[in-house]
Amino acid sequence: MSQLWQARFFTTVNHLRDLPKTQVPEIAFAGRSNAGKSTALNVLCNQKKLAFASKTPGRTQHINYFSIGGAHVGQHRKDETRVDEIRAMLVDLPGYGYAEVSGSAKFHWQELLGDYVRHREQLAALVMIIDSRRPFTELDIQMVEWFLPTGKPLHCILSKADKLNRNEATNALRQANTFLASYVDENGAPFPFTAQLFSSLKRTGIDEATDRILTLLGLNTIAEDQAP
């Protein structure tokens, strides 16, 4: 069973001052309001209603935290293991770019998103959910460039890949990798940016995304240490 399946709701935050005081690593999920972010998060955690997936884009208006590990694990899905300490957090960030959201709300979300991804010390990596049919819009690029100065890993999940044929999917992934490789540090070295194809509908790319996320959180190492 994937450790992501242990994810449970922890808290909702609307201001940076209210962020949890936990010191465990966090991975944040960001993306345009209609990119399938909440659906992807639910699929990866094997839970239908963990993250709120609405037919109306823009409904996720706060930062939602989900814990991995903790005393609740023993009661979850009849898993006999019990982990008293939370090991990591999954963070569902507000979707961005929805046109019908009021100007004041957009400004608040922008400030919340930008400050969180740039300054949250516990943030280990950022996962961006991007529609494979329309990769790297202006707002997606803004998010990448907000995050860039941290030097931390970025993993791009190209969602809705089932809507592309094989050649289109191959081209979408190649273009994403080319775009990400264009970012280099002051020494000319590439940033730790990766990308993959993903489909919640066809359930493709789940294992690849899961492995990447657990590795970035350091949880694959924990699983290896506990293996018989």
PDB file of C-alpha atoms in Angstrom:
ATOM      1  CA  MET A   1       0.000   0.000   0.000  1.00  0.00           C
ATOM      2  CA  SER A   2       1.365   3.403  -0.955  1.00  0.00           C
ATOM      3  CA  GLN A   3       2.118   5.646   2.000  1.00  0.00           C
ATOM      4  CA  LEU A   4       0.153   8.357   0.177  1.00  0.00           C
ATOM      5  CA  TRP A   5      -2.986   6.300   0.842  1.00  0.00           C
ATOM      6  CA  GLN A   6      -2.576   7.194   4.538  1.00  0.00           C
ATOM      7  CA  ALA A   7      -3.233  10.877   3.802  1.00  0.00           C
ATOM      8  CA  ARG A   8      -5.902  12.416   6.008  1.00  0.00           C
ATOM      9  CA  PHE A   9      -7.238  15.951   6.341  1.00  0.00           C
ATOM     10  CA  PHE A  10      -5.191  17.963   8.829  1.00  0.00           C
ATOM     11  CA  THR A  11      -6.145  21.645   8.620  1.00  0.00           C
ATOM     12  CA  THR A  12      -7.228  24.523   6.383  1.00  0.00           C
ATOM     13  CA  VAL A  13      -5.298  27.791   6.305  1.00  0.00           C
ATOM     14  CA  ASN A  14      -6.278  31.153   4.844  1.00  0.00           C
ATOM     15  CA  HIS A  15      -3.368  33.248   6.125  1.00  0.00           C
ATOM     16  CA  LEU A  16       0.346  32.502   6.318  1.00  0.00           C
ATOM     17  CA  ARG A  17       0.377  33.270  10.034  1.00  0.00           C
ATOM     18  CA  ASP A  18      -1.843  30.232  10.571  1.00  0.00           C
ATOM     19  CA  LEU A  19       0.435  27.715   8.832  1.00  0.00           C
ATOM     20  CA  PRO A  20       1.088  24.591  10.938  1.00  0.00           C
ATOM     21  CA  LYS A  21       4.096  24.680  13.230  1.00  0.00           C
ATOM     22  CA  THR A  22       5.042  21.151  12.199  1.00  0.00           C
ATOM     23  CA  GLN A  23       8.614  20.612  11.022  1.00  0.00           C
ATOM     24  CA  VAL A  24       8.025  17.610   8.749  1.00  0.00           C
ATOM     25  CA  PRO A  25       8.662  17.950   5.000  1.00  0.00           C
ATOM     26  CA  GLU A  26       5.831  19.278   2.851  1.00  0.00           C
ATOM     27  CA  ILE A  27       5.054  18.831  -0.828  1.00  0.00           C
ATOM     28  CA  ALA A  28       2.681  21.387  -2.288  1.00  0.00           C
ATOM     29  CA  PHE A  29       0.370  20.807  -5.256  1.00  0.00           C
ATOM     30  CA  ALA A  30      -0.265  23.827  -7.482  1.00  0.00           C
ATOM     31  CA  GLY A  31      -2.036  24.338 -10.778  1.00  0.00           C
ATOM     32  CA  ARG A  32      -4.622  26.208 -12.780  1.00  0.00           C
ATOM     33  CA  SER A  33      -8.164  25.873 -11.508  1.00  0.00           C
ATOM     34  CA  ASN A  34      -9.193  23.554 -14.359  1.00  0.00           C
ATOM     35  CA  ALA A  35      -6.017  21.478 -14.667  1.00  0.00           C
ATOM     36  CA  GLY A  36      -7.318  18.564 -12.573  1.00  0.00           C
ATOM     37  CA  LYS A  37      -5.235  19.216  -9.465  1.00  0.00           C
ATOM     38  CA  SER A  38      -7.707  17.969  -6.854  1.00  0.00           C
ATOM     39  CA  THR A  39      -8.620  14.929  -8.959  1.00  0.00           C
ATOM     40  CA  ALA A  40      -4.954  14.003  -9.365  1.00  0.00           C
ATOM     41  CA  LEU A  41      -4.381  14.356  -5.626  1.00  0.00           C
ATOM     42  CA  ASN A  42      -7.372  12.111  -4.889  1.00  0.00           C
ATOM     43  CA  VAL A  43      -6.176   9.467  -7.349  1.00  0.00           C
ATOM     44  CA  LEU A  44      -2.640   9.464  -5.954  1.00  0.00           C
ATOM     45  CA  CYS A  45      -4.015   9.059  -2.420  1.00  0.00           C
ATOM     46  CA  ASN A  46      -6.613   6.488  -3.540  1.00  0.00           C
ATOM     47  CA  GLN A  47      -9.423   8.478  -1.925  1.00  0.00           C
ATOM     48  CA  LYS A  48     -12.400   9.927  -3.758  1.00  0.00           C
ATOM     49  CA  LYS A  49     -13.048  12.945  -1.557  1.00  0.00           C
ATOM     50  CA  LEU A  50      -9.761  13.812   0.105  1.00  0.00           C
ATOM     51  CA  ALA A  51      -9.281  17.002  -1.925  1.00  0.00           C
ATOM     52  CA  PHE A  52     -12.346  18.907  -3.056  1.00  0.00           C
ATOM     53  CA  ALA A  53     -12.792  18.290  -6.803  1.00  0.00           C
ATOM     54  CA  SER A  54     -15.575  20.517  -8.062  1.00  0.00           C
ATOM     55  CA  LYS A  55     -17.148  20.931 -11.474  1.00  0.00           C
ATOM     56  CA  THR A  56     -16.844  24.652 -10.752  1.00  0.00           C
ATOM     57  CA  PRO A  57     -13.171  25.676 -11.063  1.00  0.00           C
ATOM     58  CA  GLY A  58     -11.765  27.930  -8.387  1.00  0.00           C
ATOM     59  CA  ARG A  59     -13.505  26.357  -5.390  1.00  0.00           C
ATOM     60  CA  THR A  60     -10.270  25.591  -3.532  1.00  0.00           C
ATOM     61  CA  GLN A  61      -9.763  28.996  -1.929  1.00  0.00           C
ATOM     62  CA  HIS A  62      -7.533  28.067   0.992  1.00  0.00           C
ATOM     63  CA  ILE A  63      -4.384  26.072   1.654  1.00  0.00           C
ATOM     64  CA  ASN A  64      -5.483  22.581   2.670  1.00  0.00           C
ATOM     65  CA  TYR A  65      -3.118  20.309   4.584  1.00  0.00           C
ATOM     66  CA  PHE A  66      -3.203  16.505   4.588  1.00  0.00           C
ATOM     67  CA  SER A  67      -0.979  14.532   6.938  1.00  0.00           C
ATOM     68  CA  ILE A  68       0.841  11.283   6.208  1.00  0.00           C
ATOM     69  CA  GLY A  69       1.403   9.192   9.297  1.00  0.00           C
ATOM     70  CA  GLY A  70      -0.001   9.919  12.713  1.00  0.00           C
ATOM     71  CA  ALA A  71      -2.094   7.961  15.181  1.00  0.00           C
ATOM     72  CA  HIS A  72      -5.040   7.889  12.755  1.00  0.00           C
ATOM     73  CA  VAL A  73      -3.241   5.464  10.428  1.00  0.00           C
ATOM     74  CA  GLY A  74      -4.225   2.447  12.524  1.00  0.00           C
ATOM     75  CA  GLN A  75      -7.891   3.152  11.885  1.00  0.00           C
ATOM     76  CA  HIS A  76      -7.503   3.926   8.194  1.00  0.00           C
ATOM     77  CA  ARG A  77      -8.532   1.225   5.711  1.00  0.00           C
ATOM     78  CA  LYS A  78      -7.992  -1.477   8.359  1.00  0.00           C
ATOM     79  CA  ASP A  79      -4.243  -0.902   8.188  1.00  0.00           C
ATOM     80  CA  GLU A  80      -2.800  -2.619  11.256  1.00  0.00           C
ATOM     81  CA  THR A  81       0.275  -0.403  11.329  1.00  0.00           C
ATOM     82  CA  ARG A  82       0.293   2.548  13.675  1.00  0.00           C
ATOM     83  CA  VAL A  83       2.543   5.544  13.264  1.00  0.00           C
ATOM     84  CA  ASP A  84       2.182   7.982  16.128  1.00  0.00           C
ATOM     85  CA  GLU A  85       4.189  10.744  14.487  1.00  0.00           C
ATOM     86  CA  ILE A  86       3.243  12.580  11.327  1.00  0.00           C
ATOM     87  CA  ARG A  87       5.933  11.947   8.727  1.00  0.00           C
ATOM     88  CA  ALA A  88       5.019  14.432   6.007  1.00  0.00           C
ATOM     89  CA  MET A  89       2.373  16.808   4.701  1.00  0.00           C
ATOM     90  CA  LEU A  90       0.661  17.097   1.344  1.00  0.00           C
ATOM     91  CA  VAL A  91      -0.451  20.677   0.717  1.00  0.00           C
ATOM     92  CA  ASP A  92      -3.254  21.528  -1.710  1.00  0.00           C
ATOM     93  CA  LEU A  93      -2.775  25.135  -2.813  1.00  0.00           C
ATOM     94  CA  PRO A  94      -5.583  27.311  -4.214  1.00  0.00           C
ATOM     95  CA  GLY A  95      -6.087  26.878  -7.947  1.00  0.00           C
ATOM     96  CA  TYR A  96      -5.091  29.946  -9.897  1.00  0.00           C
ATOM     97  CA  GLY A  97      -6.327  31.633 -13.057  1.00  0.00           C
ATOM     98  CA  TYR A  98     -10.090  31.294 -12.732  1.00  0.00           C
ATOM     99  CA  ALA A  99     -11.606  34.306 -14.490  1.00  0.00           C
ATOM    100  CA  GLU A 100     -14.810  34.629 -12.444  1.00  0.00           C
ATOM    101  CA  VAL A 101     -13.065  35.029  -9.099  1.00  0.00           C
ATOM    102  CA  SER A 102     -13.252  38.594  -7.756  1.00  0.00           C
ATOM    103  CA  GLY A 103     -10.243  40.848  -8.012  1.00  0.00           C
ATOM    104  CA  SER A 104      -9.729  41.033  -4.249  1.00  0.00           C
ATOM    105  CA  ALA A 105      -9.824  37.242  -3.967  1.00  0.00           C
ATOM    106  CA  LYS A 106      -7.337  36.893  -6.810  1.00  0.00           C
ATOM    107  CA  PHE A 107      -4.958  39.312  -5.099  1.00  0.00           C
ATOM    108  CA  HIS A 108      -5.264  37.416  -1.810  1.00  0.00           C
ATOM    109  CA  TRP A 109      -4.637  34.052  -3.478  1.00  0.00           C
ATOM    110  CA  GLN A 110      -1.694  35.433  -5.421  1.00  0.00           C
ATOM    111  CA  GLU A 111      -0.098  36.796  -2.265  1.00  0.00           C
ATOM    112  CA  LEU A 112      -0.814  33.565  -0.373  1.00  0.00           C
ATOM    113  CA  LEU A 113       0.582  31.351  -3.142  1.00  0.00           C
ATOM    114  CA  GLY A 114       3.632  33.463  -3.863  1.00  0.00           C
ATOM    115  CA  ASP A 115       4.664  33.919  -0.242  1.00  0.00           C
ATOM    116  CA  TYR A 116       4.087  30.256   0.599  1.00  0.00           C
ATOM    117  CA  VAL A 117       6.148  28.762  -2.240  1.00  0.00           C
ATOM    118  CA  ARG A 118       8.968  31.276  -1.804  1.00  0.00           C
ATOM    119  CA  HIS A 119       9.317  31.341   1.968  1.00  0.00           C
ATOM    120  CA  ARG A 120       7.956  28.138   3.552  1.00  0.00           C
ATOM    121  CA  GLU A 121      11.062  26.431   4.948  1.00  0.00           C
ATOM    122  CA  GLN A 122       9.322  23.083   5.376  1.00  0.00           C
ATOM    123  CA  LEU A 123       8.452  22.951   1.671  1.00  0.00           C
ATOM    124  CA  ALA A 124      10.572  20.167   0.196  1.00  0.00           C
ATOM    125  CA  ALA A 125       9.292  20.371  -3.379  1.00  0.00           C
ATOM    126  CA  LEU A 126       6.507  21.688  -5.577  1.00  0.00           C
ATOM    127  CA  VAL A 127       4.284  19.507  -7.752  1.00  0.00           C
ATOM    128  CA  MET A 128       2.577  21.429 -10.552  1.00  0.00           C
ATOM    129  CA  ILE A 129      -0.461  19.958 -12.257  1.00  0.00           C
ATOM    130  CA  ILE A 130      -0.536  21.239 -15.837  1.00  0.00           C
ATOM    131  CA  ASP A 131      -3.047  20.416 -18.575  1.00  0.00           C
ATOM    132  CA  SER A 132      -1.019  18.468 -21.139  1.00  0.00           C
ATOM    133  CA  ARG A 133      -3.065  20.043 -23.950  1.00  0.00           C
ATOM    134  CA  ARG A 134      -2.137  23.592 -22.909  1.00  0.00           C
ATOM    135  CA  PRO A 135       1.216  23.361 -21.148  1.00  0.00           C
ATOM    136  CA  PHE A 136       2.844  26.276 -19.368  1.00  0.00           C
ATOM    137  CA  THR A 137       0.475  29.175 -19.660  1.00  0.00           C
ATOM    138  CA  GLU A 138       1.580  32.604 -18.498  1.00  0.00           C
ATOM    139  CA  LEU A 139       0.302  31.855 -14.983  1.00  0.00           C
ATOM    140  CA  ASP A 140       2.100  28.507 -14.891  1.00  0.00           C
ATOM    141  CA  ILE A 141       5.333  30.245 -15.844  1.00  0.00           C
ATOM    142  CA  GLN A 142       4.743  32.815 -13.106  1.00  0.00           C
ATOM    143  CA  MET A 143       4.425  30.000 -10.575  1.00  0.00           C
ATOM    144  CA  VAL A 144       7.664  28.390 -11.792  1.00  0.00           C
ATOM    145  CA  GLU A 145       9.485  31.703 -11.522  1.00  0.00           C
ATOM    146  CA  TRP A 146       8.115  32.383  -8.036  1.00  0.00           C
ATOM    147  CA  PHE A 147       9.501  29.024  -6.966  1.00  0.00           C
ATOM    148  CA  LEU A 148      12.762  29.214  -8.917  1.00  0.00           C
ATOM    149  CA  PRO A 149      14.867  31.165  -6.357  1.00  0.00           C
ATOM    150  CA  THR A 150      14.363  28.418  -3.759  1.00  0.00           C
ATOM    151  CA  GLY A 151      16.430  25.976  -5.828  1.00  0.00           C
ATOM    152  CA  LYS A 152      14.157  23.169  -4.632  1.00  0.00           C
ATOM    153  CA  PRO A 153      12.834  20.334  -6.848  1.00  0.00           C
ATOM    154  CA  LEU A 154       9.834  20.881  -9.093  1.00  0.00           C
ATOM    155  CA  HIS A 155       7.852  18.017 -10.613  1.00  0.00           C
ATOM    156  CA  CYS A 156       5.344  18.743 -13.376  1.00  0.00           C
ATOM    157  CA  ILE A 157       2.445  16.339 -13.824  1.00  0.00           C
ATOM    158  CA  LEU A 158       1.000  16.763 -17.316  1.00  0.00           C
ATOM    159  CA  SER A 159      -2.611  15.859 -16.657  1.00  0.00           C
ATOM    160  CA  LYS A 160      -5.399  14.709 -18.989  1.00  0.00           C
ATOM    161  CA  ALA A 161      -2.919  12.830 -21.174  1.00  0.00           C
ATOM    162  CA  ASP A 162      -5.744  10.475 -22.193  1.00  0.00           C
ATOM    163  CA  LYS A 163      -7.047  13.299 -24.387  1.00  0.00           C
ATOM    164  CA  LEU A 164      -3.882  13.183 -26.521  1.00  0.00           C
ATOM    165  CA  ASN A 165      -2.833  10.594 -29.074  1.00  0.00           C
ATOM    166  CA  ARG A 166       0.573   8.979 -28.727  1.00  0.00           C
ATOM    167  CA  ASN A 167       2.434  11.510 -30.870  1.00  0.00           C
ATOM    168  CA  GLU A 168       0.766  14.451 -29.154  1.00  0.00           C
ATOM    169  CA  ALA A 169       1.616  13.037 -25.736  1.00  0.00           C
ATOM    170  CA  THR A 170       5.239  12.461 -26.731  1.00  0.00           C
ATOM    171  CA  ASN A 171       5.496  16.020 -28.028  1.00  0.00           C
ATOM    172  CA  ALA A 172       3.863  17.478 -24.922  1.00  0.00           C
ATOM    173  CA  LEU A 173       6.361  15.727 -22.649  1.00  0.00           C
ATOM    174  CA  ARG A 174       9.310  16.723 -24.833  1.00  0.00           C
ATOM    175  CA  GLN A 175       8.206  20.355 -24.890  1.00  0.00           C
ATOM    176  CA  ALA A 176       7.756  20.359 -21.113  1.00  0.00           C
ATOM    177  CA  ASN A 177      11.227  18.920 -20.544  1.00  0.00           C
ATOM    178  CA  THR A 178      12.730  21.427 -22.972  1.00  0.00           C
ATOM    179  CA  PHE A 179      11.012  24.305 -21.196  1.00  0.00           C
ATOM    180  CA  LEU A 180      12.122  23.135 -17.754  1.00  0.00           C
ATOM    181  CA  ALA A 181      15.693  22.561 -18.961  1.00  0.00           C
ATOM    182  CA  SER A 182      15.850  26.212 -20.049  1.00  0.00           C
ATOM    183  CA  TYR A 183      16.153  27.203 -16.392  1.00  0.00           C
ATOM    184  CA  VAL A 184      19.759  27.035 -15.191  1.00  0.00           C
ATOM    185  CA  ASP A 185      21.504  28.429 -12.145  1.00  0.00           C
ATOM    186  CA  GLU A 186      24.303  31.009 -12.119  1.00  0.00           C
ATOM    187  CA  ASN A 187      26.803  28.236 -12.897  1.00  0.00           C
ATOM    188  CA  GLY A 188      24.816  26.981 -15.854  1.00  0.00           C
ATOM    189  CA  ALA A 189      23.620  23.858 -14.043  1.00  0.00           C
ATOM    190  CA  PRO A 190      19.985  22.818 -14.583  1.00  0.00           C
ATOM    191  CA  PHE A 191      17.517  23.083 -11.732  1.00  0.00           C
ATOM    192  CA  PRO A 192      16.060  19.818 -10.317  1.00  0.00           C
ATOM    193  CA  PHE A 193      12.953  20.026 -12.506  1.00  0.00           C
ATOM    194  CA  THR A 194      11.192  16.945 -13.897  1.00  0.00           C
ATOM    195  CA  ALA A 195       8.002  16.179 -15.823  1.00  0.00           C
ATOM    196  CA  GLN A 196       5.764  13.244 -16.648  1.00  0.00           C
ATOM    197  CA  LEU A 197       2.497  12.362 -18.375  1.00  0.00           C
ATOM    198  CA  PHE A 198      -0.524  11.548 -16.224  1.00  0.00           C
ATOM    199  CA  SER A 199      -4.174  10.592 -16.628  1.00  0.00           C
ATOM    200  CA  SER A 200      -6.584  10.309 -13.725  1.00  0.00           C
ATOM    201  CA  LEU A 201      -9.192   8.781 -16.033  1.00  0.00           C
ATOM    202  CA  LYS A 202      -6.948   6.051 -17.470  1.00  0.00           C
ATOM    203  CA  ARG A 203      -4.924   5.823 -14.240  1.00  0.00           C
ATOM    204  CA  THR A 204      -1.642   6.138 -16.091  1.00  0.00           C
ATOM    205  CA  GLY A 205       1.453   7.687 -14.564  1.00  0.00           C
ATOM    206  CA  ILE A 206       0.278   7.000 -11.002  1.00  0.00           C
ATOM    207  CA  ASP A 207       3.224   4.795 -10.035  1.00  0.00           C
ATOM    208  CA  GLU A 208       5.749   7.224 -11.503  1.00  0.00           C
ATOM    209  CA  ALA A 209       4.196  10.209  -9.712  1.00  0.00           C
ATOM    210  CA  THR A 210       3.871   8.306  -6.432  1.00  0.00           C
ATOM    211  CA  ASP A 211       7.504   7.207  -6.490  1.00  0.00           C
ATOM    212  CA  ARG A 212       8.685  10.727  -7.269  1.00  0.00           C
ATOM    213  CA  ILE A 213       6.612  12.301  -4.498  1.00  0.00           C
ATOM    214  CA  LEU A 214       7.671   9.774  -1.867  1.00  0.00           C
ATOM    215  CA  THR A 215      11.311  10.208  -2.885  1.00  0.00           C
ATOM    216  CA  LEU A 216      11.068  13.999  -2.582  1.00  0.00           C
ATOM    217  CA  LEU A 217       9.503  13.595   0.862  1.00  0.00           C
ATOM    218  CA  GLY A 218      12.190  11.120   1.929  1.00  0.00           C
ATOM    219  CA  LEU A 219       9.561   8.448   2.590  1.00  0.00           C
ATOM    220  CA  ASN A 220      10.959   5.902   0.144  1.00  0.00           C
ATOM    221  CA  THR A 221      14.037   5.721   2.358  1.00  0.00           C
ATOM    222  CA  ILE A 222      11.830   5.081   5.388  1.00  0.00           C
ATOM    223  CA  ALA A 223      10.013   2.269   3.570  1.00  0.00           C
ATOM    224  CA  GLU A 224      13.332   0.671   2.579  1.00  0.00           C
ATOM    225  CA  ASP A 225      14.617   0.863   6.150  1.00  0.00           C
ATOM    226  CA  GLN A 226      11.488  -0.862   7.451  1.00  0.00           C
ATOM    227  CA  ALA A 227      11.463  -3.595   4.827  1.00  0.00           C
ATOM    228  CA  PRO A 228      12.071  -7.120   6.222  1.00  0.00           C
TER     229      PRO A 228
END
